[in-house]
């Protein structure tokens, strides 16, 4: 009898549950439709385009050529050079950015005077569009009237140089700009993690005689480690996919020394009209980002299990 009663109750609940499920989908649709239209749709179209010989200005219909674009890409040394530069750029920006942001977050978490002003000033680069940041730093790096060269000359540290067109300094110069532009979001994320760390744990560790470094290693870092891993992975992906900032600063020059993969694909598509070949480059970059995300998610899942 009890089993029959439970089955009747579950049968009565099923229609209500179905209505709730339909209502949930109805609420999700406004957010899901833009993702499908603006993200998933173009991604699938780009993947399909990579298997064709699509070009701009041609009168013949586009033909399916299979893996020919990817075969050409394997032997394209210019693309792999840009890929190497993209990895150098992503690592060169992400790693120093994290440590500098961590130091700034620890400082802003202290009970300092005018802390509110320091926090407001720290997020100014985040509020500026990348195009504006690029133009501003072009003025800073200007060989004749730039603030950097004027400062170095006044300190007697050498004559002015063109930082953005020198083959030995261009990549380093844009990496500095990338670090400066991306620090605020990392700082804010780490600062939020620090503020959520219970002060009682720090006080207990201090009462046990733990110094500042030991308190950071045993209390602070375990608390902010998930946030640090998440923001570092996202920063690496964002930096690897950078386009606007480097394009405004150098347009990939000099001599391709700052030509990131996104810049190379842009040139192939919109300067030379090789849409199919550029789409193949995009597929390779999506595959690389997917592998990075897979490693990150696997690490997070293992960390959660532990």
PDB file of C-alpha atoms in Angstrom:
ATOM      1  CA  UNK A   1       0.000   0.000   0.000  1.00  0.00           C
ATOM      2  CA  UNK A   2       2.777   2.421   0.890  1.00  0.00           C
ATOM      3  CA  UNK A   3       4.526   1.740  -2.405  1.00  0.00           C
ATOM      4  CA  UNK A   4       1.327   2.329  -4.350  1.00  0.00           C
ATOM      5  CA  UNK A   5       0.688   5.588  -2.480  1.00  0.00           C
ATOM      6  CA  UNK A   6       4.213   6.849  -3.274  1.00  0.00           C
ATOM      7  CA  UNK A   7       3.823   5.961  -6.950  1.00  0.00           C
ATOM      8  CA  UNK A   8       0.515   7.863  -7.096  1.00  0.00           C
ATOM      9  CA  UNK A   9       2.110  10.903  -5.444  1.00  0.00           C
ATOM     10  CA  UNK A  10       5.057  10.865  -7.864  1.00  0.00           C
ATOM     11  CA  UNK A  11       2.639  10.545 -10.775  1.00  0.00           C
ATOM     12  CA  UNK A  12       0.742  13.602  -9.511  1.00  0.00           C
ATOM     13  CA  UNK A  13       4.001  15.582  -9.261  1.00  0.00           C
ATOM     14  CA  UNK A  14       5.195  14.811 -12.774  1.00  0.00           C
ATOM     15  CA  UNK A  15       2.980  17.344 -14.637  1.00  0.00           C
ATOM     16  CA  UNK A  16       3.978  20.095 -12.190  1.00  0.00           C
ATOM     17  CA  UNK A  17       7.621  19.166 -12.617  1.00  0.00           C
ATOM     18  CA  UNK A  18       7.254  19.354 -16.390  1.00  0.00           C
ATOM     19  CA  UNK A  19       5.712  22.813 -16.129  1.00  0.00           C
ATOM     20  CA  UNK A  20       8.600  23.914 -13.912  1.00  0.00           C
ATOM     21  CA  UNK A  21      11.122  22.550 -16.412  1.00  0.00           C
ATOM     22  CA  UNK A  22       9.421  24.387 -19.279  1.00  0.00           C
ATOM     23  CA  UNK A  23       9.393  27.564 -17.208  1.00  0.00           C
ATOM     24  CA  UNK A  24      13.096  27.219 -16.465  1.00  0.00           C
ATOM     25  CA  UNK A  25      13.885  26.825 -20.166  1.00  0.00           C
ATOM     26  CA  UNK A  26      11.704  29.839 -20.923  1.00  0.00           C
ATOM     27  CA  UNK A  27      13.729  31.922 -18.465  1.00  0.00           C
ATOM     28  CA  UNK A  28      17.057  30.695 -19.881  1.00  0.00           C
ATOM     29  CA  UNK A  29      16.165  31.360 -23.534  1.00  0.00           C
ATOM     30  CA  UNK A  30      16.819  35.151 -23.490  1.00  0.00           C
ATOM     31  CA  UNK A  31      20.407  34.476 -22.476  1.00  0.00           C
ATOM     32  CA  UNK A  32      20.803  31.321 -24.556  1.00  0.00           C
ATOM     33  CA  UNK A  33      19.658  32.729 -27.904  1.00  0.00           C
ATOM     34  CA  UNK A  34      22.369  35.464 -28.147  1.00  0.00           C
ATOM     35  CA  UNK A  35      25.012  32.867 -27.277  1.00  0.00           C
ATOM     36  CA  UNK A  36      23.782  30.542 -30.017  1.00  0.00           C
ATOM     37  CA  UNK A  37      23.463  33.336 -32.583  1.00  0.00           C
ATOM     38  CA  UNK A  38      26.605  35.345 -31.783  1.00  0.00           C
ATOM     39  CA  UNK A  39      29.000  32.638 -30.557  1.00  0.00           C
ATOM     40  CA  UNK A  40      28.059  29.077 -31.470  1.00  0.00           C
ATOM     41  CA  UNK A  41      26.724  29.956 -34.925  1.00  0.00           C
ATOM     42  CA  UNK A  42      29.800  31.904 -36.111  1.00  0.00           C
ATOM     43  CA  UNK A  43      32.076  29.231 -34.615  1.00  0.00           C
ATOM     44  CA  UNK A  44      30.373  26.452 -36.574  1.00  0.00           C
ATOM     45  CA  UNK A  45      30.405  28.590 -39.723  1.00  0.00           C
ATOM     46  CA  UNK A  46      34.115  29.284 -39.284  1.00  0.00           C
ATOM     47  CA  UNK A  47      34.858  25.581 -38.862  1.00  0.00           C
ATOM     48  CA  UNK A  48      32.935  24.806 -42.035  1.00  0.00           C
ATOM     49  CA  UNK A  49      34.698  27.652 -43.871  1.00  0.00           C
ATOM     50  CA  UNK A  50      38.117  26.215 -42.970  1.00  0.00           C
ATOM     51  CA  UNK A  51      37.425  23.224 -45.221  1.00  0.00           C
ATOM     52  CA  UNK A  52      36.772  25.411 -48.286  1.00  0.00           C
ATOM     53  CA  UNK A  53      38.813  27.600 -50.636  1.00  0.00           C
ATOM     54  CA  UNK A  54      36.768  30.723 -49.828  1.00  0.00           C
ATOM     55  CA  UNK A  55      38.440  33.909 -51.080  1.00  0.00           C
ATOM     56  CA  UNK A  56      37.352  37.492 -51.533  1.00  0.00           C
ATOM     57  CA  UNK A  57      36.745  38.845 -55.023  1.00  0.00           C
ATOM     58  CA  UNK A  58      36.564  35.483 -56.790  1.00  0.00           C
ATOM     59  CA  UNK A  59      33.759  34.852 -59.268  1.00  0.00           C
ATOM     60  CA  UNK A  60      33.872  31.057 -59.097  1.00  0.00           C
ATOM     61  CA  UNK A  61      31.771  29.318 -56.438  1.00  0.00           C
ATOM     62  CA  UNK A  62      33.449  28.226 -53.235  1.00  0.00           C
ATOM     63  CA  UNK A  63      34.545  24.585 -53.288  1.00  0.00           C
ATOM     64  CA  UNK A  64      35.070  22.000 -50.575  1.00  0.00           C
ATOM     65  CA  UNK A  65      38.798  21.159 -50.352  1.00  0.00           C
ATOM     66  CA  UNK A  66      38.889  19.061 -47.187  1.00  0.00           C
ATOM     67  CA  UNK A  67      42.052  19.304 -45.087  1.00  0.00           C
ATOM     68  CA  UNK A  68      44.116  21.166 -47.687  1.00  0.00           C
ATOM     69  CA  UNK A  69      44.128  24.412 -45.668  1.00  0.00           C
ATOM     70  CA  UNK A  70      45.368  22.564 -42.599  1.00  0.00           C
ATOM     71  CA  UNK A  71      48.074  20.816 -44.628  1.00  0.00           C
ATOM     72  CA  UNK A  72      49.285  24.184 -45.905  1.00  0.00           C
ATOM     73  CA  UNK A  73      49.151  25.524 -42.374  1.00  0.00           C
ATOM     74  CA  UNK A  74      51.493  22.813 -41.102  1.00  0.00           C
ATOM     75  CA  UNK A  75      54.196  24.070 -43.477  1.00  0.00           C
ATOM     76  CA  UNK A  76      53.530  27.791 -42.954  1.00  0.00           C
ATOM     77  CA  UNK A  77      56.546  28.977 -40.960  1.00  0.00           C
ATOM     78  CA  UNK A  78      55.127  32.489 -40.646  1.00  0.00           C
ATOM     79  CA  UNK A  79      52.059  31.185 -38.837  1.00  0.00           C
ATOM     80  CA  UNK A  80      54.094  29.068 -36.440  1.00  0.00           C
ATOM     81  CA  UNK A  81      56.362  32.041 -35.783  1.00  0.00           C
ATOM     82  CA  UNK A  82      53.269  34.047 -34.882  1.00  0.00           C
ATOM     83  CA  UNK A  83      52.116  31.143 -32.725  1.00  0.00           C
ATOM     84  CA  UNK A  84      55.428  31.184 -30.863  1.00  0.00           C
ATOM     85  CA  UNK A  85      55.197  34.951 -30.431  1.00  0.00           C
ATOM     86  CA  UNK A  86      51.638  34.539 -29.154  1.00  0.00           C
ATOM     87  CA  UNK A  87      52.781  32.070 -26.498  1.00  0.00           C
ATOM     88  CA  UNK A  88      55.656  34.368 -25.468  1.00  0.00           C
ATOM     89  CA  UNK A  89      53.236  37.270 -25.268  1.00  0.00           C
ATOM     90  CA  UNK A  90      50.615  35.326 -23.290  1.00  0.00           C
ATOM     91  CA  UNK A  91      53.111  33.939 -20.759  1.00  0.00           C
ATOM     92  CA  UNK A  92      55.078  37.207 -20.601  1.00  0.00           C
ATOM     93  CA  UNK A  93      51.921  39.123 -19.745  1.00  0.00           C
ATOM     94  CA  UNK A  94      50.068  36.590 -17.580  1.00  0.00           C
ATOM     95  CA  UNK A  95      52.855  35.615 -15.159  1.00  0.00           C
ATOM     96  CA  UNK A  96      54.186  39.080 -14.176  1.00  0.00           C
ATOM     97  CA  UNK A  97      50.637  40.411 -14.205  1.00  0.00           C
ATOM     98  CA  UNK A  98      49.575  37.840 -11.617  1.00  0.00           C
ATOM     99  CA  UNK A  99      52.456  38.481  -9.204  1.00  0.00           C
ATOM    100  CA  UNK A 100      52.160  42.261  -9.477  1.00  0.00           C
ATOM    101  CA  UNK A 101      48.390  42.074  -9.022  1.00  0.00           C
ATOM    102  CA  UNK A 102      48.824  39.769  -6.027  1.00  0.00           C
ATOM    103  CA  UNK A 103      51.211  42.246  -4.386  1.00  0.00           C
ATOM    104  CA  UNK A 104      48.836  45.124  -5.112  1.00  0.00           C
ATOM    105  CA  UNK A 105      45.859  43.172  -3.764  1.00  0.00           C
ATOM    106  CA  UNK A 106      47.737  42.364  -0.549  1.00  0.00           C
ATOM    107  CA  UNK A 107      48.598  46.051  -0.188  1.00  0.00           C
ATOM    108  CA  UNK A 108      45.048  47.246  -0.843  1.00  0.00           C
ATOM    109  CA  UNK A 109      43.748  44.709   1.673  1.00  0.00           C
ATOM    110  CA  UNK A 110      45.652  46.454   4.469  1.00  0.00           C
ATOM    111  CA  UNK A 111      44.044  49.102   6.637  1.00  0.00           C
ATOM    112  CA  UNK A 112      45.745  52.066   4.972  1.00  0.00           C
ATOM    113  CA  UNK A 113      44.793  55.718   4.813  1.00  0.00           C
ATOM    114  CA  UNK A 114      42.992  56.734   1.609  1.00  0.00           C
ATOM    115  CA  UNK A 115      42.577  53.067   0.748  1.00  0.00           C
ATOM    116  CA  UNK A 116      39.363  53.900  -1.113  1.00  0.00           C
ATOM    117  CA  UNK A 117      41.277  56.286  -3.366  1.00  0.00           C
ATOM    118  CA  UNK A 118      44.032  53.751  -4.046  1.00  0.00           C
ATOM    119  CA  UNK A 119      41.437  51.122  -4.977  1.00  0.00           C
ATOM    120  CA  UNK A 120      39.715  53.557  -7.342  1.00  0.00           C
ATOM    121  CA  UNK A 121      42.998  54.492  -9.027  1.00  0.00           C
ATOM    122  CA  UNK A 122      43.986  50.816  -9.362  1.00  0.00           C
ATOM    123  CA  UNK A 123      41.023  50.001 -11.620  1.00  0.00           C
ATOM    124  CA  UNK A 124      41.422  52.976 -13.988  1.00  0.00           C
ATOM    125  CA  UNK A 125      43.154  50.899 -16.733  1.00  0.00           C
ATOM    126  CA  UNK A 126      40.236  48.469 -16.603  1.00  0.00           C
ATOM    127  CA  UNK A 127      37.783  51.267 -17.419  1.00  0.00           C
ATOM    128  CA  UNK A 128      39.714  52.371 -20.507  1.00  0.00           C
ATOM    129  CA  UNK A 129      39.038  50.805 -23.950  1.00  0.00           C
ATOM    130  CA  UNK A 130      41.981  48.927 -25.445  1.00  0.00           C
ATOM    131  CA  UNK A 131      42.151  51.363 -28.365  1.00  0.00           C
ATOM    132  CA  UNK A 132      42.512  54.295 -25.965  1.00  0.00           C
ATOM    133  CA  UNK A 133      45.149  52.406 -23.975  1.00  0.00           C
ATOM    134  CA  UNK A 134      47.094  51.701 -27.165  1.00  0.00           C
ATOM    135  CA  UNK A 135      46.994  55.336 -28.311  1.00  0.00           C
ATOM    136  CA  UNK A 136      48.052  56.574 -24.872  1.00  0.00           C
ATOM    137  CA  UNK A 137      51.029  54.211 -24.719  1.00  0.00           C
ATOM    138  CA  UNK A 138      52.042  55.094 -28.258  1.00  0.00           C
ATOM    139  CA  UNK A 139      52.430  58.645 -26.952  1.00  0.00           C
ATOM    140  CA  UNK A 140      54.404  57.359 -23.960  1.00  0.00           C
ATOM    141  CA  UNK A 141      56.754  55.417 -26.254  1.00  0.00           C
ATOM    142  CA  UNK A 142      57.048  58.202 -28.848  1.00  0.00           C
ATOM    143  CA  UNK A 143      60.728  58.438 -29.920  1.00  0.00           C
ATOM    144  CA  UNK A 144      60.908  62.235 -29.928  1.00  0.00           C
ATOM    145  CA  UNK A 145      58.381  63.595 -27.456  1.00  0.00           C
ATOM    146  CA  UNK A 146      57.448  60.515 -25.429  1.00  0.00           C
ATOM    147  CA  UNK A 147      57.336  60.626 -21.648  1.00  0.00           C
ATOM    148  CA  UNK A 148      59.573  57.562 -21.335  1.00  0.00           C
ATOM    149  CA  UNK A 149      62.408  58.891 -23.497  1.00  0.00           C
ATOM    150  CA  UNK A 150      62.173  62.336 -21.899  1.00  0.00           C
ATOM    151  CA  UNK A 151      62.447  60.781 -18.443  1.00  0.00           C
ATOM    152  CA  UNK A 152      65.405  58.581 -19.405  1.00  0.00           C
ATOM    153  CA  UNK A 153      67.209  61.527 -20.990  1.00  0.00           C
ATOM    154  CA  UNK A 154      66.654  63.753 -17.950  1.00  0.00           C
ATOM    155  CA  UNK A 155      68.066  61.019 -15.700  1.00  0.00           C
ATOM    156  CA  UNK A 156      71.092  60.573 -17.955  1.00  0.00           C
ATOM    157  CA  UNK A 157      70.207  56.979 -18.779  1.00  0.00           C
ATOM    158  CA  UNK A 158      70.660  57.281 -22.531  1.00  0.00           C
ATOM    159  CA  UNK A 159      69.237  58.955 -25.577  1.00  0.00           C
ATOM    160  CA  UNK A 160      65.730  58.412 -26.869  1.00  0.00           C
ATOM    161  CA  UNK A 161      64.901  55.304 -28.819  1.00  0.00           C
ATOM    162  CA  UNK A 162      61.871  54.089 -30.728  1.00  0.00           C
ATOM    163  CA  UNK A 163      60.573  51.341 -28.511  1.00  0.00           C
ATOM    164  CA  UNK A 164      57.761  50.147 -30.766  1.00  0.00           C
ATOM    165  CA  UNK A 165      59.711  49.893 -34.016  1.00  0.00           C
ATOM    166  CA  UNK A 166      62.943  48.439 -32.677  1.00  0.00           C
ATOM    167  CA  UNK A 167      63.245  44.730 -33.332  1.00  0.00           C
ATOM    168  CA  UNK A 168      64.860  44.163 -29.936  1.00  0.00           C
ATOM    169  CA  UNK A 169      62.371  46.173 -27.872  1.00  0.00           C
ATOM    170  CA  UNK A 170      58.972  45.981 -29.608  1.00  0.00           C
ATOM    171  CA  UNK A 171      57.735  42.744 -28.001  1.00  0.00           C
ATOM    172  CA  UNK A 172      58.971  43.780 -24.564  1.00  0.00           C
ATOM    173  CA  UNK A 173      57.278  47.169 -24.943  1.00  0.00           C
ATOM    174  CA  UNK A 174      53.875  45.705 -25.820  1.00  0.00           C
ATOM    175  CA  UNK A 175      54.187  43.136 -23.008  1.00  0.00           C
ATOM    176  CA  UNK A 176      54.607  46.004 -20.526  1.00  0.00           C
ATOM    177  CA  UNK A 177      51.432  47.608 -21.854  1.00  0.00           C
ATOM    178  CA  UNK A 178      49.576  44.295 -21.639  1.00  0.00           C
ATOM    179  CA  UNK A 179      50.614  43.856 -18.009  1.00  0.00           C
ATOM    180  CA  UNK A 180      49.487  47.380 -17.119  1.00  0.00           C
ATOM    181  CA  UNK A 181      46.157  47.076 -18.921  1.00  0.00           C
ATOM    182  CA  UNK A 182      45.238  43.687 -17.437  1.00  0.00           C
ATOM    183  CA  UNK A 183      46.324  44.148 -13.816  1.00  0.00           C
ATOM    184  CA  UNK A 184      43.073  45.686 -12.494  1.00  0.00           C
ATOM    185  CA  UNK A 185      40.823  42.701 -13.195  1.00  0.00           C
ATOM    186  CA  UNK A 186      43.343  40.316 -11.625  1.00  0.00           C
ATOM    187  CA  UNK A 187      43.764  42.626  -8.646  1.00  0.00           C
ATOM    188  CA  UNK A 188      40.013  42.900  -8.089  1.00  0.00           C
ATOM    189  CA  UNK A 189      39.563  39.117  -8.253  1.00  0.00           C
ATOM    190  CA  UNK A 190      42.399  38.433  -5.815  1.00  0.00           C
ATOM    191  CA  UNK A 191      41.289  41.242  -3.502  1.00  0.00           C
ATOM    192  CA  UNK A 192      37.815  39.710  -3.336  1.00  0.00           C
ATOM    193  CA  UNK A 193      39.386  36.395  -2.337  1.00  0.00           C
ATOM    194  CA  UNK A 194      41.516  38.071   0.335  1.00  0.00           C
ATOM    195  CA  UNK A 195      38.506  39.857   1.817  1.00  0.00           C
ATOM    196  CA  UNK A 196      36.610  36.573   2.060  1.00  0.00           C
ATOM    197  CA  UNK A 197      39.411  34.976   4.079  1.00  0.00           C
ATOM    198  CA  UNK A 198      38.362  34.866   7.768  1.00  0.00           C
ATOM    199  CA  UNK A 199      40.519  37.158   9.898  1.00  0.00           C
ATOM    200  CA  UNK A 200      40.234  34.681  12.765  1.00  0.00           C
ATOM    201  CA  UNK A 201      42.535  32.301  10.886  1.00  0.00           C
ATOM    202  CA  UNK A 202      45.222  34.995  10.578  1.00  0.00           C
ATOM    203  CA  UNK A 203      44.849  35.911  14.237  1.00  0.00           C
ATOM    204  CA  UNK A 204      45.110  32.278  15.316  1.00  0.00           C
ATOM    205  CA  UNK A 205      48.219  31.766  13.170  1.00  0.00           C
ATOM    206  CA  UNK A 206      49.786  34.950  14.580  1.00  0.00           C
ATOM    207  CA  UNK A 207      49.097  33.768  18.136  1.00  0.00           C
ATOM    208  CA  UNK A 208      50.888  30.527  17.290  1.00  0.00           C
ATOM    209  CA  UNK A 209      53.958  32.575  16.332  1.00  0.00           C
ATOM    210  CA  UNK A 210      53.624  32.367  12.552  1.00  0.00           C
ATOM    211  CA  UNK A 211      55.342  35.145  10.638  1.00  0.00           C
ATOM    212  CA  UNK A 212      53.928  37.045   7.683  1.00  0.00           C
ATOM    213  CA  UNK A 213      55.293  34.620   5.070  1.00  0.00           C
ATOM    214  CA  UNK A 214      54.080  31.541   6.978  1.00  0.00           C
ATOM    215  CA  UNK A 215      50.617  33.080   7.415  1.00  0.00           C
ATOM    216  CA  UNK A 216      50.474  33.774   3.694  1.00  0.00           C
ATOM    217  CA  UNK A 217      51.604  30.244   2.824  1.00  0.00           C
ATOM    218  CA  UNK A 218      49.316  28.395   5.260  1.00  0.00           C
ATOM    219  CA  UNK A 219      46.264  30.671   5.470  1.00  0.00           C
ATOM    220  CA  UNK A 220      46.062  33.214   2.654  1.00  0.00           C
ATOM    221  CA  UNK A 221      47.236  31.173  -0.314  1.00  0.00           C
ATOM    222  CA  UNK A 222      44.992  28.114   0.309  1.00  0.00           C
ATOM    223  CA  UNK A 223      42.016  30.490   0.539  1.00  0.00           C
ATOM    224  CA  UNK A 224      42.702  32.351  -2.709  1.00  0.00           C
ATOM    225  CA  UNK A 225      44.233  29.478  -4.684  1.00  0.00           C
ATOM    226  CA  UNK A 226      41.010  28.572  -6.582  1.00  0.00           C
ATOM    227  CA  UNK A 227      40.542  32.214  -7.577  1.00  0.00           C
ATOM    228  CA  UNK A 228      44.195  32.542  -8.549  1.00  0.00           C
ATOM    229  CA  UNK A 229      44.052  29.469 -10.796  1.00  0.00           C
ATOM    230  CA  UNK A 230      40.798  30.586 -12.414  1.00  0.00           C
ATOM    231  CA  UNK A 231      41.888  34.155 -13.144  1.00  0.00           C
ATOM    232  CA  UNK A 232      45.303  32.995 -14.406  1.00  0.00           C
ATOM    233  CA  UNK A 233      43.708  30.551 -16.848  1.00  0.00           C
ATOM    234  CA  UNK A 234      41.282  33.200 -18.091  1.00  0.00           C
ATOM    235  CA  UNK A 235      44.065  35.773 -18.409  1.00  0.00           C
ATOM    236  CA  UNK A 236      46.171  33.387 -20.468  1.00  0.00           C
ATOM    237  CA  UNK A 237      43.254  32.761 -22.841  1.00  0.00           C
ATOM    238  CA  UNK A 238      42.428  36.460 -23.125  1.00  0.00           C
ATOM    239  CA  UNK A 239      46.055  37.390 -23.721  1.00  0.00           C
ATOM    240  CA  UNK A 240      46.599  34.649 -26.304  1.00  0.00           C
ATOM    241  CA  UNK A 241      43.551  35.939 -28.193  1.00  0.00           C
ATOM    242  CA  UNK A 242      44.629  39.583 -27.960  1.00  0.00           C
ATOM    243  CA  UNK A 243      44.119  41.727 -31.021  1.00  0.00           C
ATOM    244  CA  UNK A 244      43.110  45.367 -30.521  1.00  0.00           C
ATOM    245  CA  UNK A 245      45.867  46.444 -28.133  1.00  0.00           C
ATOM    246  CA  UNK A 246      48.776  45.070 -30.149  1.00  0.00           C
ATOM    247  CA  UNK A 247      47.181  46.147 -33.426  1.00  0.00           C
ATOM    248  CA  UNK A 248      46.970  49.760 -32.273  1.00  0.00           C
ATOM    249  CA  UNK A 249      50.495  49.711 -30.857  1.00  0.00           C
ATOM    250  CA  UNK A 250      52.474  48.020 -33.633  1.00  0.00           C
ATOM    251  CA  UNK A 251      50.100  46.385 -36.161  1.00  0.00           C
ATOM    252  CA  UNK A 252      52.287  43.302 -35.810  1.00  0.00           C
ATOM    253  CA  UNK A 253      55.555  45.004 -36.657  1.00  0.00           C
ATOM    254  CA  UNK A 254      58.422  45.525 -36.877  1.00  0.00           C
ATOM    255  CA  UNK A 255      59.090  42.652 -39.242  1.00  0.00           C
ATOM    256  CA  UNK A 256      56.419  40.495 -37.611  1.00  0.00           C
ATOM    257  CA  UNK A 257      58.095  40.629 -34.182  1.00  0.00           C
ATOM    258  CA  UNK A 258      54.725  41.351 -32.508  1.00  0.00           C
ATOM    259  CA  UNK A 259      52.454  39.553 -34.994  1.00  0.00           C
ATOM    260  CA  UNK A 260      50.208  37.490 -32.732  1.00  0.00           C
ATOM    261  CA  UNK A 261      48.152  34.611 -34.216  1.00  0.00           C
ATOM    262  CA  UNK A 262      44.985  36.721 -34.212  1.00  0.00           C
ATOM    263  CA  UNK A 263      46.796  39.463 -36.138  1.00  0.00           C
ATOM    264  CA  UNK A 264      48.131  36.946 -38.637  1.00  0.00           C
ATOM    265  CA  UNK A 265      44.658  35.477 -39.204  1.00  0.00           C
ATOM    266  CA  UNK A 266      43.204  38.980 -39.570  1.00  0.00           C
ATOM    267  CA  UNK A 267      45.752  39.876 -42.234  1.00  0.00           C
ATOM    268  CA  UNK A 268      45.147  36.668 -44.155  1.00  0.00           C
ATOM    269  CA  UNK A 269      41.388  37.234 -44.112  1.00  0.00           C
ATOM    270  CA  UNK A 270      40.955  40.969 -44.608  1.00  0.00           C
ATOM    271  CA  UNK A 271      44.189  42.048 -46.255  1.00  0.00           C
ATOM    272  CA  UNK A 272      44.788  39.123 -48.589  1.00  0.00           C
ATOM    273  CA  UNK A 273      41.215  37.799 -48.768  1.00  0.00           C
ATOM    274  CA  UNK A 274      42.057  34.192 -47.854  1.00  0.00           C
ATOM    275  CA  UNK A 275      38.963  33.500 -45.778  1.00  0.00           C
ATOM    276  CA  UNK A 276      39.218  29.715 -45.824  1.00  0.00           C
ATOM    277  CA  UNK A 277      42.884  29.729 -44.826  1.00  0.00           C
ATOM    278  CA  UNK A 278      42.252  32.276 -42.066  1.00  0.00           C
ATOM    279  CA  UNK A 279      39.369  30.150 -40.773  1.00  0.00           C
ATOM    280  CA  UNK A 280      41.740  27.175 -40.553  1.00  0.00           C
ATOM    281  CA  UNK A 281      44.051  29.310 -38.382  1.00  0.00           C
ATOM    282  CA  UNK A 282      41.104  30.137 -36.179  1.00  0.00           C
ATOM    283  CA  UNK A 283      40.280  26.449 -35.793  1.00  0.00           C
ATOM    284  CA  UNK A 284      43.833  25.716 -34.674  1.00  0.00           C
ATOM    285  CA  UNK A 285      43.657  28.494 -32.079  1.00  0.00           C
ATOM    286  CA  UNK A 286      40.285  27.236 -30.829  1.00  0.00           C
ATOM    287  CA  UNK A 287      41.789  23.757 -30.474  1.00  0.00           C
ATOM    288  CA  UNK A 288      44.707  25.116 -28.443  1.00  0.00           C
ATOM    289  CA  UNK A 289      42.399  27.077 -26.152  1.00  0.00           C
ATOM    290  CA  UNK A 290      40.194  23.989 -25.734  1.00  0.00           C
ATOM    291  CA  UNK A 291      43.189  21.909 -24.645  1.00  0.00           C
ATOM    292  CA  UNK A 292      44.196  24.573 -22.108  1.00  0.00           C
ATOM    293  CA  UNK A 293      40.655  24.683 -20.750  1.00  0.00           C
ATOM    294  CA  UNK A 294      40.552  20.891 -20.560  1.00  0.00           C
ATOM    295  CA  UNK A 295      43.741  20.784 -18.462  1.00  0.00           C
ATOM    296  CA  UNK A 296      42.383  23.522 -16.215  1.00  0.00           C
ATOM    297  CA  UNK A 297      39.034  21.798 -15.699  1.00  0.00           C
ATOM    298  CA  UNK A 298      40.669  18.434 -15.017  1.00  0.00           C
ATOM    299  CA  UNK A 299      42.911  20.083 -12.437  1.00  0.00           C
ATOM    300  CA  UNK A 300      39.924  21.791 -10.825  1.00  0.00           C
ATOM    301  CA  UNK A 301      37.970  18.534 -10.682  1.00  0.00           C
ATOM    302  CA  UNK A 302      40.895  16.688  -9.101  1.00  0.00           C
ATOM    303  CA  UNK A 303      41.325  19.504  -6.628  1.00  0.00           C
ATOM    304  CA  UNK A 304      37.623  19.316  -5.772  1.00  0.00           C
ATOM    305  CA  UNK A 305      37.824  15.560  -5.226  1.00  0.00           C
ATOM    306  CA  UNK A 306      40.753  15.994  -2.901  1.00  0.00           C
TER     307      UNK A 306
END
